CSV table of C-alpha atoms in Angstrom, one decimal:
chain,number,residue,atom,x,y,z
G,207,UNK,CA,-18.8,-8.5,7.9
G,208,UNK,CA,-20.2,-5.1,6.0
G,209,UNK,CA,-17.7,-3.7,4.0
G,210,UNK,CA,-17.3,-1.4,1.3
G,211,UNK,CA,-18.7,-2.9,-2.4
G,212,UNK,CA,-15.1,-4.5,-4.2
G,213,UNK,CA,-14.5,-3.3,-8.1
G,214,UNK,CA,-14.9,-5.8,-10.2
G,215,UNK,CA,-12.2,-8.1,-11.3
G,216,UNK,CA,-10.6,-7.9,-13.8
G,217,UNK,CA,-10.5,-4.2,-14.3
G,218,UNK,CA,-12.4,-2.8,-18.0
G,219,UNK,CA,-9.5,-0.9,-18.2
G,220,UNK,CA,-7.7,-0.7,-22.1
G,221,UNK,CA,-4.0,-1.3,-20.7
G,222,UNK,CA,-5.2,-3.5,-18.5
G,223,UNK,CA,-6.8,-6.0,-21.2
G,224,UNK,CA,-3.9,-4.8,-23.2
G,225,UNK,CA,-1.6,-6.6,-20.8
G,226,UNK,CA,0.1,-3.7,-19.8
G,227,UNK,CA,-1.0,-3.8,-16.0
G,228,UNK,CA,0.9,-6.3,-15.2
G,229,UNK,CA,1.9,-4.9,-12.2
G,230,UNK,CA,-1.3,-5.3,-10.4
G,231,UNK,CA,-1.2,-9.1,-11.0
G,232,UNK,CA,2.1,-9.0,-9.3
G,233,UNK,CA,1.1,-7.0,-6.1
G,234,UNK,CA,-2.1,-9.4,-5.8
G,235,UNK,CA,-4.4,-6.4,-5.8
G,236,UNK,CA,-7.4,-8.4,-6.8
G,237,UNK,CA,-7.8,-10.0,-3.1
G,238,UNK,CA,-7.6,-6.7,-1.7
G,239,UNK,CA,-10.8,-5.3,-3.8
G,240,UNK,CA,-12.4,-8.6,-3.3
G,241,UNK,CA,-12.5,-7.6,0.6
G,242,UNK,CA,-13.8,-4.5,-0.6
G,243,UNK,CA,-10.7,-2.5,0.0
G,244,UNK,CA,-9.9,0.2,-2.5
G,245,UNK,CA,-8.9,2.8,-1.0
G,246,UNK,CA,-12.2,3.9,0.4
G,247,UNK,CA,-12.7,4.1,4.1
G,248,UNK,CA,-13.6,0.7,5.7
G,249,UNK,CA,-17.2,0.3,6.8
G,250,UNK,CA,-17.8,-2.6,9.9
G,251,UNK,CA,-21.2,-2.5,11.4
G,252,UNK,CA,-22.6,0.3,9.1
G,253,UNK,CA,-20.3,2.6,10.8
G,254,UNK,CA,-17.3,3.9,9.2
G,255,UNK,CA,-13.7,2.8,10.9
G,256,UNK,CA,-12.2,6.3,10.6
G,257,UNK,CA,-15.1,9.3,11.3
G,258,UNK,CA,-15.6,12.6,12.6
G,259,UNK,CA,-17.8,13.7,15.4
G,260,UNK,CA,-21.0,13.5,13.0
G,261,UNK,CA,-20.1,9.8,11.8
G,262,UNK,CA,-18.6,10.9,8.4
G,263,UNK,CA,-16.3,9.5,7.1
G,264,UNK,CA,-12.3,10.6,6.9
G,265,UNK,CA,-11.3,10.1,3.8
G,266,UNK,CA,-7.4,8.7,3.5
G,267,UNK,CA,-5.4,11.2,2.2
G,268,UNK,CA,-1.6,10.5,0.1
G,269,UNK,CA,0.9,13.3,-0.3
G,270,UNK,CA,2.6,13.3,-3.3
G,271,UNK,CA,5.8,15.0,-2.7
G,272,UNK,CA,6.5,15.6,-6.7
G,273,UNK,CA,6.7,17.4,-10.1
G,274,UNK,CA,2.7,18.8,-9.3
G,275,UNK,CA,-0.1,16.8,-10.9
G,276,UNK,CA,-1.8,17.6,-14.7
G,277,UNK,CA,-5.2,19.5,-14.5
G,278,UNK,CA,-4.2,21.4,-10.6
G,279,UNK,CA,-2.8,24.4,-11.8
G,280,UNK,CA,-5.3,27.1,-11.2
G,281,UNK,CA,-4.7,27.9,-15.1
G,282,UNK,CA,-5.1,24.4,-16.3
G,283,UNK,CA,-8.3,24.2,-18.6
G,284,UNK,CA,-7.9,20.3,-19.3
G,285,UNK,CA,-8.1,17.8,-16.9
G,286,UNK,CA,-7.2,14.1,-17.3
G,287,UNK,CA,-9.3,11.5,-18.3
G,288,UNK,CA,-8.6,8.8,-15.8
G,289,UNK,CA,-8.6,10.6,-12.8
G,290,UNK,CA,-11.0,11.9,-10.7
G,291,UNK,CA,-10.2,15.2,-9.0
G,292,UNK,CA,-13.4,15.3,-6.8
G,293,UNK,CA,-10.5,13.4,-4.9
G,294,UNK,CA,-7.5,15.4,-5.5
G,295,UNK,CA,-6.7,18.5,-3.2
G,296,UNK,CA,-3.7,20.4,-3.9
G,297,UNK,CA,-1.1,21.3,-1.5
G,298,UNK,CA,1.5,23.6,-1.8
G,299,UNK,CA,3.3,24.9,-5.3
G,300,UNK,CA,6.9,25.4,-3.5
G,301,UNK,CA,8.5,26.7,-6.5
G,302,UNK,CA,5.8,29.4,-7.4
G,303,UNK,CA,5.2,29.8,-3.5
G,304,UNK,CA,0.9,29.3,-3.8
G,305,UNK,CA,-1.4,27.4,-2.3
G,306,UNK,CA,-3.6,25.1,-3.6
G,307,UNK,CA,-1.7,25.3,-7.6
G,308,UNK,CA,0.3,22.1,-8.5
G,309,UNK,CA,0.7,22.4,-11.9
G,310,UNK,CA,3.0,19.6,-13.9
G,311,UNK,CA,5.0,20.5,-16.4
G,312,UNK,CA,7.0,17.1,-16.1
G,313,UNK,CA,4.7,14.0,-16.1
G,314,UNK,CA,6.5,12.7,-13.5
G,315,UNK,CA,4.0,13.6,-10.9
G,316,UNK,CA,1.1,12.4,-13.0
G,317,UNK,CA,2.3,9.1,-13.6
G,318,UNK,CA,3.0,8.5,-10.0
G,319,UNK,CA,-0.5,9.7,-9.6
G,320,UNK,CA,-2.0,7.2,-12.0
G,321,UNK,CA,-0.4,4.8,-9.9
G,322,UNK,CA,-2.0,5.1,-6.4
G,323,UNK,CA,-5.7,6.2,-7.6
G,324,UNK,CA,-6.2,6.2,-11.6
G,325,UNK,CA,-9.8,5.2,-11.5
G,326,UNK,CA,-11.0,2.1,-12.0
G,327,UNK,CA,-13.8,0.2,-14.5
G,328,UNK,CA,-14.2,2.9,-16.5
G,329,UNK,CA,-13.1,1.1,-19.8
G,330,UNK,CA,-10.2,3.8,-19.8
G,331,UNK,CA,-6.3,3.7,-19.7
G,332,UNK,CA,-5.1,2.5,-16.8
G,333,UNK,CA,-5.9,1.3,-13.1
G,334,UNK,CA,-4.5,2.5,-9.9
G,335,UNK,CA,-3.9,0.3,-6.9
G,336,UNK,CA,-5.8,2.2,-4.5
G,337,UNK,CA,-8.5,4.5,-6.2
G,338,UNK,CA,-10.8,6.1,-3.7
G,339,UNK,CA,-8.2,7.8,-1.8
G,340,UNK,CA,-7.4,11.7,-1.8
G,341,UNK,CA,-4.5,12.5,-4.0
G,342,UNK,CA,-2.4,15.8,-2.5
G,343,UNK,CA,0.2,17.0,-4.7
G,344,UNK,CA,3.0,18.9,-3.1
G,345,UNK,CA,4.6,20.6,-5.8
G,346,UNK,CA,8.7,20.9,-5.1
G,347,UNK,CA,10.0,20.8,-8.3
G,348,UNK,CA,9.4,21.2,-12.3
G,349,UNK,CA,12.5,19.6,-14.1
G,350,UNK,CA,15.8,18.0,-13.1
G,351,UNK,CA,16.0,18.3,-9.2
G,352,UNK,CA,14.3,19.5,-6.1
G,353,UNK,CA,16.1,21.3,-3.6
G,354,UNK,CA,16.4,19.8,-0.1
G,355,UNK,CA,14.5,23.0,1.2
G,356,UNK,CA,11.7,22.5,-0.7
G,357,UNK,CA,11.3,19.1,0.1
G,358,UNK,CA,11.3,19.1,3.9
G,359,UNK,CA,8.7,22.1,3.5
G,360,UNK,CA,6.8,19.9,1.5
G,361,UNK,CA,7.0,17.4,4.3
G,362,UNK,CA,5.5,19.6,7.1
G,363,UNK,CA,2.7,21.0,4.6
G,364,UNK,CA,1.7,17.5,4.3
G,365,UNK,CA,1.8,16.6,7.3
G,366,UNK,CA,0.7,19.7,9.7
G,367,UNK,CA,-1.3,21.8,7.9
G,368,UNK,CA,-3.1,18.9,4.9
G,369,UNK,CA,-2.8,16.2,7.6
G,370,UNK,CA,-2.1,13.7,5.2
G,371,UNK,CA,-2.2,9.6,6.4
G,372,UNK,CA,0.6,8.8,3.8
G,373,UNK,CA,3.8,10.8,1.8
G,374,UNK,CA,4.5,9.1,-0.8
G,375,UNK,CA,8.4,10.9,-2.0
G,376,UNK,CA,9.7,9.4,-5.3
G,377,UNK,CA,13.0,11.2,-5.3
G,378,UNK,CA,16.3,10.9,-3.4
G,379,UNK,CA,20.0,12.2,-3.3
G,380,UNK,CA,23.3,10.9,-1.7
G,381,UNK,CA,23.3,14.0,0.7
G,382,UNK,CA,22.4,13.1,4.1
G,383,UNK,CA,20.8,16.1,5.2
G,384,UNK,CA,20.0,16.1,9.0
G,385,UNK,CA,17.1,18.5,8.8
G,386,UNK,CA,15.7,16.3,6.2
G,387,UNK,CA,15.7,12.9,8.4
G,388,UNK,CA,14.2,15.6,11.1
G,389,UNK,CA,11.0,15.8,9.1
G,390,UNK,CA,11.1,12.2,8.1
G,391,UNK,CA,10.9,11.7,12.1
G,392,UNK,CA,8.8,14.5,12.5
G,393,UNK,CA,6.3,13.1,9.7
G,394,UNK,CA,6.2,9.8,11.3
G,395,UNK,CA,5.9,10.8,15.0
G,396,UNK,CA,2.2,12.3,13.4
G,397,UNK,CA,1.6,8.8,12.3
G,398,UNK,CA,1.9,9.6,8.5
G,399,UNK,CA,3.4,6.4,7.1
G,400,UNK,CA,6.5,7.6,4.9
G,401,UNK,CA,7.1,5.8,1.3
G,402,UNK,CA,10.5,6.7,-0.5
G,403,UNK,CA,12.4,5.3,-3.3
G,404,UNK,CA,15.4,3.0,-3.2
G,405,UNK,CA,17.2,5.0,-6.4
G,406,UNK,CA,18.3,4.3,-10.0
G,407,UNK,CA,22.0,3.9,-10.0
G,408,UNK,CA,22.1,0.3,-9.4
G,409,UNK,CA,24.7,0.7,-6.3
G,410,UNK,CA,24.8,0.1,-2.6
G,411,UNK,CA,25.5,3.8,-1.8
G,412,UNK,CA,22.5,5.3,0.4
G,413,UNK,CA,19.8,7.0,-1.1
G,414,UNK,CA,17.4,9.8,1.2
G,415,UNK,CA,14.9,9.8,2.3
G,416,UNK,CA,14.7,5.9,1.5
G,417,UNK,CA,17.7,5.0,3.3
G,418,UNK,CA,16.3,6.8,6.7
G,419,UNK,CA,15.6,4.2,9.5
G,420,UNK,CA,11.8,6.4,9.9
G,421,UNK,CA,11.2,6.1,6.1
G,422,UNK,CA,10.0,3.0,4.0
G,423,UNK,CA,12.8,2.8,1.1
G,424,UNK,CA,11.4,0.6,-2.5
G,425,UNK,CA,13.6,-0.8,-4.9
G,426,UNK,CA,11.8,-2.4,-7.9
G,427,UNK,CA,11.5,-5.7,-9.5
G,428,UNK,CA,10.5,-6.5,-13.5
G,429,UNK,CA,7.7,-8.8,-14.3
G,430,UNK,CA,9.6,-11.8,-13.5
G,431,UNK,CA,10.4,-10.5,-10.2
G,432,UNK,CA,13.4,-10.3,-10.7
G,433,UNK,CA,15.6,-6.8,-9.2
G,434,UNK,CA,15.8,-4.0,-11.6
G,435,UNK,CA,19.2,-4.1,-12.5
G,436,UNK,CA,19.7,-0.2,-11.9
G,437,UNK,CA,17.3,-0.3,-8.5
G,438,UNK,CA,19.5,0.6,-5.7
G,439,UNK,CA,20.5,-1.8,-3.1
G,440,UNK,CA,21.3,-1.8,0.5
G,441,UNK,CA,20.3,0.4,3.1
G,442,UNK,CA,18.1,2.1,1.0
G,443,UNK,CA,15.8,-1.5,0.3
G,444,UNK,CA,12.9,-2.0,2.6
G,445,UNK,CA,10.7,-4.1,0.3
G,446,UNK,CA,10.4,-4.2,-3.8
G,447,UNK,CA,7.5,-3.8,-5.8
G,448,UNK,CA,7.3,-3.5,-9.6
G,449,UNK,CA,8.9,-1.0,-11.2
G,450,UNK,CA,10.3,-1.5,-14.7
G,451,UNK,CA,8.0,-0.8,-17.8
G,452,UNK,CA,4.7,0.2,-15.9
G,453,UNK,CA,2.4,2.2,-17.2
G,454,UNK,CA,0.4,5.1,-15.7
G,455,UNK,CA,-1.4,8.1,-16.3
G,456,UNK,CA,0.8,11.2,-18.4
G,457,UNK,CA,0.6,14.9,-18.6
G,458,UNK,CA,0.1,15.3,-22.3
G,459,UNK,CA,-3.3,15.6,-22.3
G,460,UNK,CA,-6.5,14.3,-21.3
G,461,UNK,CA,-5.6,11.3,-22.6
G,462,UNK,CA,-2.3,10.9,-22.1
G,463,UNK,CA,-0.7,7.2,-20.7
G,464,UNK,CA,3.2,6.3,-20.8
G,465,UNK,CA,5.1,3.4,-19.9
G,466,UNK,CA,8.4,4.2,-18.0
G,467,UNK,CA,10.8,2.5,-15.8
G,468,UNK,CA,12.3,3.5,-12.1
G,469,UNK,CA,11.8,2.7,-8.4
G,470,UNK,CA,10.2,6.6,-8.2
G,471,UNK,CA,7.4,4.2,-9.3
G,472,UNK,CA,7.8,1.1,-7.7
G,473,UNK,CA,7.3,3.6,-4.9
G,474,UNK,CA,3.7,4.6,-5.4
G,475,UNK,CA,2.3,1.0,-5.3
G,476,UNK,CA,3.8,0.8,-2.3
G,477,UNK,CA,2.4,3.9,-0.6
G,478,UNK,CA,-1.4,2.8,-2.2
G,479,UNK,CA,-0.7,0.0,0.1
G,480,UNK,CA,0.0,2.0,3.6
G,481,UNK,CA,-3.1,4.3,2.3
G,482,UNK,CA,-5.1,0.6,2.0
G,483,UNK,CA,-4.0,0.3,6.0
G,484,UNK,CA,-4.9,3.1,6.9
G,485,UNK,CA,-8.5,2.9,5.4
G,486,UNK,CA,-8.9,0.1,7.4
G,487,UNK,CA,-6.7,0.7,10.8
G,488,UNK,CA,-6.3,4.5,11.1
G,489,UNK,CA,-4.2,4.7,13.7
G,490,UNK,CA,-1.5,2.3,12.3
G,491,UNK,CA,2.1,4.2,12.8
G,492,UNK,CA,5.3,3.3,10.9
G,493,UNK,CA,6.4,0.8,12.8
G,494,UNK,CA,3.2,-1.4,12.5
G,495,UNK,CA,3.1,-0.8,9.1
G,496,UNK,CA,6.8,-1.9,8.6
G,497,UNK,CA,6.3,-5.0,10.8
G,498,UNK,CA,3.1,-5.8,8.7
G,499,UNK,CA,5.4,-5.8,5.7
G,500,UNK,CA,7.8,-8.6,7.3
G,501,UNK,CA,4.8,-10.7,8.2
G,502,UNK,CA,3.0,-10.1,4.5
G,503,UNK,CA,5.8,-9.6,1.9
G,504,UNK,CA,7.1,-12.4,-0.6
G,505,UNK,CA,10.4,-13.3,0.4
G,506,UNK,CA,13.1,-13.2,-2.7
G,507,UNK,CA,16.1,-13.4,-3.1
G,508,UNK,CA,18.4,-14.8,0.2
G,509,UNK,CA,16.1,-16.0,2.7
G,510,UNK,CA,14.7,-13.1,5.4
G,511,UNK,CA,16.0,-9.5,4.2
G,512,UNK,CA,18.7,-9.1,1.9
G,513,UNK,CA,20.1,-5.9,0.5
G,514,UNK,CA,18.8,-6.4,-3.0
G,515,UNK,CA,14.8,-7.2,-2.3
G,516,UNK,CA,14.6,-5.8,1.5
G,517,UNK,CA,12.1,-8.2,2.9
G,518,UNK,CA,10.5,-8.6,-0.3
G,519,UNK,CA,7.9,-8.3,-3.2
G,520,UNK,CA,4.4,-6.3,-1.5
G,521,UNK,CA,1.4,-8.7,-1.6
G,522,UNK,CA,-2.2,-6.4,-1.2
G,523,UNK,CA,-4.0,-9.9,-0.7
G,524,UNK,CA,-1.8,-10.2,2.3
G,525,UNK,CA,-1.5,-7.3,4.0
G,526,UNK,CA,-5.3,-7.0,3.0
G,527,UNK,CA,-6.2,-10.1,5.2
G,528,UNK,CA,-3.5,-9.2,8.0
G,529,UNK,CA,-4.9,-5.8,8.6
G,530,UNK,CA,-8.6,-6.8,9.0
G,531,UNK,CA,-7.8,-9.6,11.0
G,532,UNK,CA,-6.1,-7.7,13.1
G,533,UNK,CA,-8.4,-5.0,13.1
G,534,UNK,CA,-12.3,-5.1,12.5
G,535,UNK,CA,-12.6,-9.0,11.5
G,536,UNK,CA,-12.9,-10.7,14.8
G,537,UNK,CA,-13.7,-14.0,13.0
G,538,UNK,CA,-12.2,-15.5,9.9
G,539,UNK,CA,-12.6,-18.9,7.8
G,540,UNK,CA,-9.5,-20.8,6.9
G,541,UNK,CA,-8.8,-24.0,5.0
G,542,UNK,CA,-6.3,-25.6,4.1
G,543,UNK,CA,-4.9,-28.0,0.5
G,544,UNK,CA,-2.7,-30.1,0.9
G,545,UNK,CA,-0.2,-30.4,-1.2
G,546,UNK,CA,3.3,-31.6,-2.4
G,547,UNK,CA,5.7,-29.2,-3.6
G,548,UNK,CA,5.1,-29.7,-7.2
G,549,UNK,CA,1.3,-28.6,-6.1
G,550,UNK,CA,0.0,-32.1,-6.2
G,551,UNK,CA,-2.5,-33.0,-3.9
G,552,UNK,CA,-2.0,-35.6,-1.3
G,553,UNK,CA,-4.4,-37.9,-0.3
G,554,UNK,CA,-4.7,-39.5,2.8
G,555,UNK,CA,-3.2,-36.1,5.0
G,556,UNK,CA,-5.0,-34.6,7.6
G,557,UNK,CA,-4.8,-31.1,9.2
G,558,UNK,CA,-4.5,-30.6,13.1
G,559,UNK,CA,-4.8,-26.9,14.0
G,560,UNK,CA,-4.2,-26.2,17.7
G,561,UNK,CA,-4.5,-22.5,19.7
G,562,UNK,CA,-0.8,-21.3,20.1
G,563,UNK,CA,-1.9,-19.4,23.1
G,564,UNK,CA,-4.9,-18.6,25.0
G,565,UNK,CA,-7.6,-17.1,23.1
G,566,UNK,CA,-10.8,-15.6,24.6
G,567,UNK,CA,-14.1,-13.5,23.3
G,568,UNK,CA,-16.3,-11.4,24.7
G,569,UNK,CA,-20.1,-11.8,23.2
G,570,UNK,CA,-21.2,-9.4,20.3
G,571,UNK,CA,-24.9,-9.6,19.7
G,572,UNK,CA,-24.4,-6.4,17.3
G,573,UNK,CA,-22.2,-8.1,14.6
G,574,UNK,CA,-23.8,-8.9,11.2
G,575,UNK,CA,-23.6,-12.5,12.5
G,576,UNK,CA,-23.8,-12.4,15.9
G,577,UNK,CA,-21.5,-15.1,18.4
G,578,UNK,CA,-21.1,-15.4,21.8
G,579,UNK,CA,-18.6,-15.5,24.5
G,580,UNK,CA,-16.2,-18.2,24.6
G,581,UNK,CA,-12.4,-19.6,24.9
G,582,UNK,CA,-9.8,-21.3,23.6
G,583,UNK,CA,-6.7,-22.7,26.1
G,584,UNK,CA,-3.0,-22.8,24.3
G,585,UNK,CA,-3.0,-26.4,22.9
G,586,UNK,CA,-6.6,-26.8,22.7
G,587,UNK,CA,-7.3,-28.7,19.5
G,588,UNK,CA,-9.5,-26.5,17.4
G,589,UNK,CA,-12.4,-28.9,15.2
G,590,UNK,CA,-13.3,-28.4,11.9
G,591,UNK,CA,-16.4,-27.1,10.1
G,592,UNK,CA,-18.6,-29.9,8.4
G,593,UNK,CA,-17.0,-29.0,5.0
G,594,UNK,CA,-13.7,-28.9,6.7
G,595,UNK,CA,-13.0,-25.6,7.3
G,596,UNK,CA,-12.2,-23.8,10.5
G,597,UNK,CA,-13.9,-20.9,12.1
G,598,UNK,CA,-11.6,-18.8,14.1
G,599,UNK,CA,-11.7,-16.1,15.9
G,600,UNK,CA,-8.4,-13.6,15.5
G,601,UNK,CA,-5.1,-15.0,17.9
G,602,UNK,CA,-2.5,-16.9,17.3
G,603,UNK,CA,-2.6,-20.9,16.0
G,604,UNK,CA,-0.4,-23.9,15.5
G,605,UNK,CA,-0.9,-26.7,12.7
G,606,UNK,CA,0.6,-29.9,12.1
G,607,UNK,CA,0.1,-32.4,8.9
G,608,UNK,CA,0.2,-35.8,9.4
G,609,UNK,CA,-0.6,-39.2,7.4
């Protein structure tokens, strides 16, 4: 399968050798690059998966519905070091009311920034999860708090007029704002898959956006994924990611890094992850993307969702595999170790992997190794390669281990 060329792993990157990207063990990013997914648009066949009318490729685009992002403002002379605006594209400066002007006087923005797409292999600071995509800043507020307002203008500029693939909003209040969930709906009736994080109080009350049935709420976990003990919990927890002393990009200067603690950036990783779908599956929607999360996620805590970890820790190998299965990878290779539960091997235990429903395929003489038609009936046993693994083609399976 032709697909896009995978960074190299491990990242170059001084915090990463310096142990301070911890965070990206944890999400599993390195399976993700390895199946060449970094945030740049998927190419199966030669052809791009998402295009225009000429063949070009769409690049996936992230709002980030923040402080503004360090080297936008139209009077910024410096830019940072470990980003590359060739792939950032301002939105909307809602406090200065201009277009295309994010400047941030925070950080806050920047570091969520650093996040999604710091680059990559470049022997500099830090890494991002995902960093080919476009970066849109949506500039709604400088220090202390962001009016409601603002946001949910911030949320139709992204959406309607940037057409953004993914909003990525690391803020939240106890108001319940109606209008508010109306562009959260709005947003995700466009297909833009909607990020938000849990809070910081470490309580169950709701926090919005995250707490919004439309929106995807974070809490965060520390390095031995374990909860933050100030992430929120409850409604507001769809999944966890990392959150507590990460390090990311700063607005400082060029080269400016800090290390900080919240679920406003447990958050972002979690948004590079919808922006990795949608590189791959463009017209995923939120409630693909949610269900993907079930299937892919660690569980922790109380088995299936519980208010503390949602439905768990995000996993990019995962939900890397899961979306190209499903997708563009008609065919995949699976084996299978067995083990104890100590991770001993056992000998003498065999593998029987049977279809789980009828399974079908058309011929395709144009794939970069071409099959032809066949089938599968439910219950058909499914034989091995001769070094034991099995060839299948995407659908559902059943396996058994026996003596």
């Amino acid at each position: 399968t032709a697909a896009n060329p995978a960074p190299d792993w491990p990242p170059n990157d001084q915090a990463y050798t310096g142990g301070k990207l911890w965070n990206l063990d944890m999400l599993k990013v390195r399976g993700a690059w390895e199946a060449g997914l970094d945030g740049d648009v998927y190419v199966y066949n030669g052809k791009p998966v998402r295009a225009d009318g000429d063949g070009n490729a769409i690049p996936v685009k992230v709002a980030i519905i923040d402080t503004g992002l360090f080297g936008t403002g139209t009077t910024d002379t410096v830019q940072h070091e470990d980003l590359d605006y060739g792939n950032i594209t301002p939105g909307y400066n809602f406090i200065a009311g201009t277009e295309g002007n994010a400047p941030d006087a925070h950080g806050h923005g920047t570091f969520v920034a650093g996040l999604i797409a710091a680059q990559v292999n470049n022997s500099t600071g830090v890494a991002g999860a995902m960093p080919k995509v476009t970066l849109v800043p949506e500039k709604v507020f400088d220090t202390g708090s962001a009016s409601t307002e603002d946001v949910i203008s911030a949320i139709y500029h992204a959406t309607d007029v940037m057409h953004v693939d993914v909003i990525n909003m690391s803020l939240g209040g106890e108001y319940n704002e109606s209008s508010l969930e109306i562009a959260c709906n709005h947003a995700v009736a466009e297909d833009v898959l909607v990020v938000a994080s849990a809070g910081n109080d470490g309580v169950s009350t709701p926090n919005y956006p995250a707490a919004y049935d439309s929106v995807v709420g974070v809490a965060s976990v520390n390095s031995n994924e374990v909860r933050s003990t100030w992430s929120q919990y409850g409604k507001s927890v769809f999944v966890t990611a990392p959150g507590e002393s990460v390090t990311s990009t700063y607005n400082e200067g060029a080269d400016s890094y800090l290390t900080a603690s919240g679920t406003s950036f447990s958050g972002p990783e979690v948004a590079a992850l919808a922006a990795m779908c949608k590189s791959v599956y463009p017209d995923i929607d939120q409630d693909i993307f949610k269900q993907f999360l079930i299937d892919t996620s660690k569980d922790l805590g109380a088995t299936g969702y519980d208010d503390y970890y949602g439905w768990g820790l995000v996993d990019f190998t995962a939900m890397a595999q899961a979306v190209l299965q499903s997708q563009v990878l008609p065919w995949y290779t699976l084996d299978f170790d067995v083990s104890d539960s100590d991770g001993h091997a056992l000998e003498g235990e065999s593998v029987v992997l049977t279809a789980a429903e009828d399974i079908s395929w058309e011929a395709n003489s144009e794939a970069d190794e071409p099959y032809g038609a066949g089938q599968l009936d439910e219950g058909a046993v499914v034989e091995p390669e001769t070094d034991g693994s099995y060839r299948l083609h995407k659908g559902s399976y059943h396996y058994t281990v026996s003596a």
